[in-house]
Amino acid sequence: MIKMDPDLSLTQKILPDDPDKKPQAKQLQTRADYLIKLLNKDLARKEAQRITGADEIVSVKHPHKKIKAENEEKPEPDIGIKKEAEEKRETKEKENKRDLKREKKEKENKKELKNIKEKRENKVKESTQKEKEVKEEKVNEIKSENKEKNKKVSLLDIPVHITATSEPIPISEESEELDQKTFSVCKERMRPVKAALKQLDRPEKGLSEREQLEHTRQCLIKIGDHITECLKEYTNPEQIKQWRKNLWIFVSKFTEFDARKLHKLYKHAIKKRQESQQHSDQNISSNVNTHVIRNPGKKS
């Protein structure tokens, strides 16, 4: 029937009439096994449908029994299970509390570490600041020492006033200054009276006030006479005037008096020296005349 069914189109494929196309024994065995397999599947499917249909019929006829069976299959929750669930819940709550406590502790530790770190940084800053202050203080001391040393440089090297206490006195703004070149020239020209310049404002110890004044006057005369000698090499009045001024300005660096005052004191000392010289000459002349009167020469 299958072979002759026109819908399946298997007439030429199942046991064809051509003797050359007849299947071999192995092919027939394979086809037979395949068909048996299909039949077994079909039987199994039908059997399953039959069993399922019977179960549905039983369920419809005895619904209470089914419910009872289901209830019997679902036993009541055990007390131990409830207790275990409760213990798990409590354990979880305890763990949560511990976690919160640990987080709080960690925050406190972090805060404490931060405070310690800040204190340490503040100490380092304070230490650094102290070191900086000490360093600045040392630098200032060194600067002060250098300043003091610079004040004590040789009298002929620095244009400053030097008093009897060896303390430099700043030159007043009104005093005239010398440029470096002029200062060097004056320094060389006044080198012969270097000792008098040093002693001008520093008389020897143990002298009375009158002796000190006389000592200063003699130093001033020696210096002034030397300046007068230096000026003799000039013929131009303007040059003479200018170099007289420069040299006396140089001399003023060794005392607290300015150049004009020193020149004035020098002229006064010269005048006094001349008066003293005239007085001395008069005394000599008077003594000579007296001697002549007392011992007149004999006439031949």
GROMACS .gro file of N, CA and C in nm, residues 31-114:
model
  252
   31ARG      N    1   1.667  -0.132   0.651
   31ARG     CA    2   1.532  -0.074   0.639
   31ARG      C    3   1.437  -0.137   0.741
   32ALA      N    4   1.455  -0.267   0.763
   32ALA     CA    5   1.368  -0.336   0.859
   32ALA      C    6   1.392  -0.282   0.999
   33ASP      N    7   1.518  -0.262   1.034
   33ASP     CA    8   1.551  -0.209   1.168
   33ASP      C    9   1.493  -0.069   1.186
   34TYR      N   10   1.502   0.009   1.083
   34TYR     CA   11   1.450   0.145   1.090
   34TYR      C   12   1.300   0.145   1.111
   35LEU      N   13   1.229   0.059   1.039
   35LEU     CA   14   1.082   0.053   1.053
   35LEU      C   15   1.043   0.002   1.191
   36ILE      N   16   1.117  -0.095   1.242
   36ILE     CA   17   1.086  -0.148   1.376
   36ILE      C   18   1.105  -0.037   1.480
   37LYS      N   19   1.209   0.041   1.460
   37LYS     CA   20   1.237   0.151   1.552
   37LYS      C   21   1.124   0.252   1.553
   38LEU      N   22   1.074   0.284   1.433
   38LEU     CA   23   0.961   0.379   1.424
   38LEU      C   24   0.837   0.324   1.491
   39LEU      N   25   0.812   0.194   1.469
   39LEU     CA   26   0.694   0.131   1.531
   39LEU      C   27   0.704   0.133   1.684
   40ASN      N   28   0.824   0.107   1.736
   40ASN     CA   29   0.843   0.108   1.882
   40ASN      C   30   0.817   0.248   1.940
   41LYS      N   31   0.864   0.348   1.870
   41LYS     CA   32   0.840   0.485   1.915
   41LYS      C   33   0.692   0.517   1.916
   42ASP      N   34   0.624   0.472   1.813
   42ASP     CA   35   0.480   0.501   1.804
   42ASP      C   36   0.404   0.432   1.916
   43LEU      N   37   0.443   0.306   1.944
   43LEU     CA   38   0.379   0.232   2.052
   43LEU      C   39   0.404   0.298   2.187
   44ALA      N   40   0.526   0.343   2.209
   44ALA     CA   41   0.560   0.407   2.336
   44ALA      C   42   0.481   0.536   2.353
   45ARG      N   43   0.464   0.611   2.245
   45ARG     CA   44   0.387   0.735   2.252
   45ARG      C   45   0.242   0.708   2.288
   46LYS      N   46   0.186   0.610   2.223
   46LYS     CA   47   0.045   0.577   2.250
   46LYS      C   48   0.025   0.528   2.393
   47GLU      N   49   0.123   0.451   2.444
   47GLU     CA   50   0.114   0.400   2.581
   47GLU      C   51   0.120   0.515   2.681
   48ALA      N   52   0.205   0.610   2.654
   48ALA     CA   53   0.215   0.726   2.743
   48ALA      C   54   0.087   0.807   2.744
   49GLN      N   55   0.027   0.823   2.625
   49GLN     CA   56  -0.100   0.897   2.618
   49GLN      C   57  -0.210   0.825   2.695
   50ARG      N   58  -0.205   0.694   2.687
   50ARG     CA   59  -0.308   0.614   2.756
   50ARG      C   60  -0.296   0.630   2.907
   51ILE      N   61  -0.170   0.623   2.958
   51ILE     CA   62  -0.148   0.633   3.103
   51ILE      C   63  -0.188   0.771   3.152
   52THR      N   64  -0.153   0.873   3.077
   52THR     CA   65  -0.186   1.010   3.116
   52THR      C   66  -0.336   1.030   3.122
   53GLY      N   67  -0.406   0.976   3.024
   53GLY     CA   68  -0.552   0.988   3.022
   53GLY      C   69  -0.614   0.918   3.141
   54ALA      N   70  -0.562   0.805   3.184
   54ALA     CA   71  -0.615   0.732   3.300
   54ALA      C   72  -0.593   0.811   3.426
   55ASP      N   73  -0.477   0.876   3.441
   55ASP     CA   74  -0.450   0.956   3.562
   55ASP      C   75  -0.545   1.072   3.573
   56GLU      N   76  -0.577   1.132   3.458
   56GLU     CA   77  -0.669   1.246   3.460
   56GLU      C   78  -0.809   1.201   3.501
   57ILE      N   79  -0.846   1.084   3.456
   57ILE     CA   80  -0.979   1.032   3.493
   57ILE      C   81  -0.986   1.006   3.641
   58VAL      N   82  -0.882   0.947   3.698
   58VAL     CA   83  -0.878   0.919   3.842
   58VAL      C   84  -0.884   1.049   3.921
   59SER      N   85  -0.813   1.150   3.873
   59SER     CA   86  -0.813   1.278   3.943
   59SER      C   87  -0.951   1.339   3.944
   60VAL      N   88  -1.023   1.327   3.835
   60VAL     CA   89  -1.157   1.384   3.829
   60VAL      C   90  -1.251   1.309   3.920
   61LYS      N   91  -1.238   1.175   3.923
   61LYS     CA   92  -1.327   1.094   4.005
   61LYS      C   93  -1.299   1.111   4.154
   62HIS      N   94  -1.174   1.126   4.196
   62HIS     CA   95  -1.135   1.135   4.339
   62HIS      C   96  -1.048   1.258   4.365
   63PRO      N   97  -1.104   1.378   4.355
   63PRO     CA   98  -1.024   1.500   4.377
   63PRO      C   99  -0.976   1.512   4.521
   64HIS      N  100  -1.057   1.473   4.620
   64HIS     CA  101  -1.019   1.487   4.760
   64HIS      C  102  -0.900   1.399   4.793
   65LYS      N  103  -0.898   1.281   4.732
   65LYS     CA  104  -0.785   1.191   4.758
   65LYS      C  105  -0.654   1.252   4.707
   66LYS      N  106  -0.665   1.319   4.590
   66LYS     CA  107  -0.545   1.381   4.534
   66LYS      C  108  -0.493   1.492   4.625
   67ILE      N  109  -0.586   1.576   4.674
   67ILE     CA  110  -0.548   1.685   4.763
   67ILE      C  111  -0.486   1.630   4.890
   68LYS      N  112  -0.548   1.519   4.939
   68LYS     CA  113  -0.498   1.459   5.061
   68LYS      C  114  -0.357   1.405   5.039
   69ALA      N  115  -0.341   1.346   4.922
   69ALA     CA  116  -0.209   1.290   4.892
   69ALA      C  117  -0.105   1.402   4.884
   70GLU      N  118  -0.146   1.513   4.824
   70GLU     CA  119  -0.053   1.626   4.815
   70GLU      C  120  -0.018   1.680   4.952
   71ASN      N  121  -0.124   1.685   5.037
   71ASN     CA  122  -0.099   1.734   5.172
   71ASN      C  123  -0.009   1.640   5.249
   72GLU      N  124  -0.029   1.509   5.224
   72GLU     CA  125   0.057   1.412   5.291
   72GLU      C  126   0.200   1.423   5.242
   73GLU      N  127   0.213   1.459   5.112
   73GLU     CA  128   0.348   1.473   5.058
   73GLU      C  129   0.419   1.598   5.111
   74LYS      N  130   0.342   1.697   5.158
   74LYS     CA  131   0.398   1.820   5.213
   74LYS      C  132   0.387   1.819   5.364
   75PRO      N  133   0.488   1.771   5.432
   75PRO     CA  134   0.483   1.766   5.579
   75PRO      C  135   0.499   1.907   5.639
   76GLU      N  136   0.456   1.921   5.761
   76GLU     CA  137   0.467   2.047   5.835
   76GLU      C  138   0.616   2.082   5.855
   77PRO      N  139   0.650   2.213   5.851
   77PRO     CA  140   0.789   2.255   5.875
   77PRO      C  141   0.836   2.206   6.012
   78ASP      N  142   0.957   2.161   6.015
   78ASP     CA  143   1.013   2.108   6.138
   78ASP      C  144   1.052   2.224   6.232
   79ILE      N  145   1.040   2.205   6.362
   79ILE     CA  146   1.078   2.306   6.461
   79ILE      C  147   1.227   2.335   6.454
   80GLY      N  148   1.304   2.232   6.429
   80GLY     CA  149   1.449   2.248   6.418
   80GLY      C  150   1.487   2.342   6.305
   81ILE      N  151   1.410   2.331   6.193
   81ILE     CA  152   1.438   2.419   6.079
   81ILE      C  153   1.412   2.565   6.116
   82LYS      N  154   1.297   2.586   6.187
   82LYS     CA  155   1.265   2.722   6.232
   82LYS      C  156   1.376   2.776   6.322
   83LYS      N  157   1.421   2.692   6.413
   83LYS     CA  158   1.525   2.734   6.507
   83LYS      C  159   1.654   2.766   6.432
   84GLU      N  160   1.685   2.682   6.333
   84GLU     CA  161   1.806   2.705   6.253
   84GLU      C  162   1.797   2.838   6.178
   85ALA      N  163   1.679   2.866   6.121
   85ALA     CA  164   1.659   2.991   6.049
   85ALA      C  165   1.673   3.111   6.143
   86GLU      N  166   1.619   3.095   6.266
   86GLU     CA  167   1.629   3.202   6.364
   86GLU      C  168   1.775   3.226   6.403
   87GLU      N  169   1.848   3.115   6.422
   87GLU     CA  170   1.990   3.127   6.458
   87GLU      C  171   2.069   3.195   6.346
   88LYS      N  172   2.037   3.159   6.221
   88LYS     CA  173   2.104   3.222   6.107
   88LYS      C  174   2.077   3.372   6.104
   89ARG      N  175   1.951   3.407   6.132
   89ARG     CA  176   1.915   3.550   6.133
   89ARG      C  177   1.992   3.624   6.242
   90GLU      N  178   1.995   3.562   6.363
   90GLU     CA  179   2.068   3.625   6.473
   90GLU      C  180   2.218   3.636   6.441
   91THR      N  181   2.270   3.529   6.382
   91THR     CA  182   2.412   3.530   6.345
   91THR      C  183   2.442   3.643   6.246
   92LYS      N  184   2.351   3.658   6.149
   92LYS     CA  185   2.370   3.765   6.050
   92LYS      C  186   2.364   3.903   6.114
   93GLU      N  187   2.268   3.918   6.210
   93GLU     CA  188   2.258   4.046   6.281
   93GLU      C  189   2.387   4.074   6.359
   94LYS      N  190   2.438   3.969   6.425
   94LYS     CA  191   2.563   3.987   6.500
   94LYS      C  192   2.677   4.025   6.406
   95GLU      N  193   2.682   3.958   6.290
   95GLU     CA  194   2.786   3.990   6.193
   95GLU      C  195   2.775   4.135   6.145
   96ASN      N  196   2.649   4.177   6.122
   96ASN     CA  197   2.627   4.316   6.080
   96ASN      C  198   2.675   4.414   6.188
   97LYS      N  199   2.643   4.381   6.316
   97LYS     CA  200   2.686   4.467   6.426
   97LYS      C  201   2.838   4.472   6.433
   98ARG      N  202   2.900   4.353   6.418
   98ARG     CA  203   3.046   4.348   6.421
   98ARG      C  204   3.106   4.431   6.307
   99ASP      N  205   3.042   4.419   6.188
   99ASP     CA  206   3.091   4.497   6.074
   99ASP      C  207   3.081   4.646   6.101
  100LEU      N  208   2.966   4.687   6.159
  100LEU     CA  209   2.949   4.830   6.191
  100LEU      C  210   3.051   4.876   6.295
  101LYS      N  211   3.072   4.789   6.395
  101LYS     CA  212   3.168   4.822   6.500
  101LYS      C  213   3.309   4.832   6.442
  102ARG      N  214   3.341   4.737   6.351
  102ARG     CA  215   3.473   4.737   6.288
  102ARG      C  216   3.492   4.862   6.201
  103GLU      N  217   3.386   4.898   6.125
  103GLU     CA  218   3.394   5.019   6.043
  103GLU      C  219   3.413   5.144   6.128
  104LYS      N  220   3.341   5.148   6.241
  104LYS     CA  221   3.354   5.261   6.332
  104LYS      C  222   3.496   5.269   6.388
  105LYS      N  223   3.549   5.151   6.426
  105LYS     CA  224   3.684   5.144   6.480
  105LYS      C  225   3.786   5.188   6.375
  106GLU      N  226   3.764   5.144   6.250
  106GLU     CA  227   3.854   5.182   6.142
  106GLU      C  228   3.851   5.333   6.119
  107LYS      N  229   3.731   5.392   6.125
  107LYS     CA  230   3.720   5.537   6.109
  107LYS      C  231   3.794   5.610   6.221
  108GLU      N  232   3.776   5.559   6.344
  108GLU     CA  233   3.846   5.621   6.458
  108GLU      C  234   3.997   5.610   6.441
  109ASN      N  235   4.042   5.490   6.397
  109ASN     CA  236   4.186   5.470   6.376
  109ASN      C  237   4.239   5.564   6.269
  110LYS      N  238   4.162   5.578   6.159
  110LYS     CA  239   4.204   5.668   6.052
  110LYS      C  240   4.212   5.812   6.103
  111LYS      N  241   4.113   5.851   6.184
  111LYS     CA  242   4.112   5.986   6.238
  111LYS      C  243   4.231   6.007   6.330
  112GLU      N  244   4.261   5.906   6.413
  112GLU     CA  245   4.375   5.915   6.504
  112GLU      C  246   4.507   5.922   6.427
  113LEU      N  247   4.517   5.838   6.321
  113LEU     CA  248   4.637   5.841   6.238
  113LEU      C  249   4.654   5.977   6.170
  114LYS      N  250   4.543   6.034   6.126
  114LYS     CA  251   4.546   6.165   6.063
  114LYS      C  252   4.595   6.271   6.162
   0.00000   0.00000   0.00000
